[in-house]
Amino acid sequence: EARPLVEEGLRGSREILGDRHPDTMASINIMASLLMKMGELQEARPLLEEGLRGRRETLGDRHPSTLNTKRGMALLLKKMGELQNARLLYEEGLR
């Protein structure tokens, strides 16, 4: 039930605010998180990659929102069995 609503919100945010707006990046994370909870890991991955890229470019590597997205990406990689890549992202967040 939630998926169509979150998709609509993300679509609207992209159209009105643009891809790099903080609210759009938050919507990207929300959509990715929902997909992860639904077990749709392959669909969540490109969204998290986009969100992480966007937050790094606009906010920098040490911003709390960027760190939160890194944690989400690391969790996704862990669930996908990419333990080495997940570990690298977790460690990057600790530096």
Protein backbone atom coordinates (compact mmCIF):
# COMPACT_ATOMS: atom_id res chain seq x y z
CA GLU A 1 0.00 0.00 0.00
CA ALA A 2 2.77 2.44 0.85
CA ARG A 3 4.83 1.90 -2.28
CA PRO A 4 2.60 3.82 -4.75
CA LEU A 5 2.39 6.75 -2.34
CA VAL A 6 6.14 6.89 -1.80
CA GLU A 7 6.76 6.56 -5.55
CA GLU A 8 4.36 9.42 -6.23
CA GLY A 9 6.05 11.59 -3.62
CA LEU A 10 9.50 10.89 -5.07
CA ARG A 11 8.30 11.58 -8.61
CA GLY A 12 6.75 14.88 -7.55
CA SER A 13 9.83 15.90 -5.61
CA ARG A 14 12.05 15.23 -8.61
CA GLU A 15 9.77 17.22 -10.92
CA ILE A 16 9.26 20.22 -8.65
CA LEU A 17 12.49 20.44 -6.64
CA GLY A 18 15.03 18.65 -8.83
CA ASP A 19 17.22 15.61 -8.24
CA ARG A 20 19.74 17.26 -5.90
CA HIS A 21 17.35 19.03 -3.55
CA PRO A 22 17.66 17.78 0.06
CA ASP A 23 13.96 16.83 0.17
CA THR A 24 14.32 14.81 -3.02
CA MET A 25 17.35 13.00 -1.64
CA ALA A 26 15.39 12.26 1.54
CA SER A 27 12.57 10.86 -0.62
CA ILE A 28 15.09 8.69 -2.47
CA ASN A 29 16.24 7.25 0.87
CA ILE A 30 12.67 6.64 1.98
CA MET A 31 11.90 4.78 -1.25
CA ALA A 32 15.09 2.73 -0.99
CA SER A 33 14.34 1.87 2.64
CA LEU A 34 10.83 0.75 1.75
CA LEU A 35 12.16 -1.43 -1.06
CA MET A 36 14.69 -2.99 1.30
CA LYS A 37 11.95 -3.80 3.80
CA MET A 38 9.98 -5.40 0.97
CA GLY A 39 13.02 -7.50 0.04
CA GLU A 40 13.47 -5.69 -3.29
CA LEU A 41 17.22 -5.26 -2.86
CA GLN A 42 18.07 -4.99 -6.57
CA GLU A 43 15.58 -2.12 -6.95
CA ALA A 44 16.82 -0.36 -3.82
CA ARG A 45 20.48 -0.40 -4.82
CA PRO A 46 20.45 2.17 -7.66
CA LEU A 47 18.37 4.52 -5.52
CA LEU A 48 20.82 4.32 -2.63
CA GLU A 49 23.74 4.76 -5.01
CA GLU A 50 22.07 7.86 -6.45
CA GLY A 51 21.27 9.21 -3.01
CA LEU A 52 24.79 8.66 -1.73
CA ARG A 53 26.31 10.28 -4.82
CA GLY A 54 23.99 13.26 -4.50
CA ARG A 55 24.59 13.76 -0.81
CA ARG A 56 28.34 13.49 -1.20
CA GLU A 57 28.26 16.11 -3.97
CA THR A 58 25.95 18.55 -2.22
CA LEU A 59 26.61 18.00 1.49
CA GLY A 60 30.05 16.43 1.70
CA ASP A 61 31.25 13.12 3.11
CA ARG A 62 30.92 13.97 6.82
CA HIS A 63 27.42 15.45 6.85
CA PRO A 64 25.00 13.44 9.04
CA SER A 65 22.63 12.86 6.10
CA THR A 66 25.49 11.52 3.99
CA LEU A 67 26.59 9.25 6.83
CA ASN A 68 23.02 7.99 7.22
CA THR A 69 22.87 7.14 3.52
CA LYS A 70 26.25 5.38 3.78
CA ARG A 71 24.88 3.24 6.60
CA GLY A 72 21.83 2.39 4.49
CA MET A 73 24.03 1.45 1.54
CA ALA A 74 26.29 -0.65 3.76
CA LEU A 75 23.26 -2.48 5.18
CA LEU A 76 21.98 -3.17 1.68
CA LEU A 77 25.35 -4.51 0.57
CA LYS A 78 25.47 -6.72 3.65
CA LYS A 79 22.01 -8.12 2.87
CA MET A 80 23.14 -8.75 -0.71
CA GLY A 81 26.14 -10.73 0.55
CA GLU A 82 28.70 -8.11 -0.51
CA LEU A 83 30.34 -8.15 2.89
CA GLN A 84 33.68 -6.63 1.88
CA ASN A 85 32.01 -3.65 0.21
CA ALA A 86 29.68 -3.24 3.18
CA ARG A 87 32.61 -3.30 5.56
CA LEU A 88 34.44 -0.63 3.58
CA LEU A 89 31.45 1.69 3.74
CA TYR A 90 30.97 1.09 7.48
CA GLU A 91 34.65 1.84 8.07
CA GLU A 92 34.50 4.92 5.88
CA GLY A 93 31.70 6.22 8.08
CA LEU A 94 33.84 5.81 11.18
CA ARG A 95 36.71 7.94 9.90
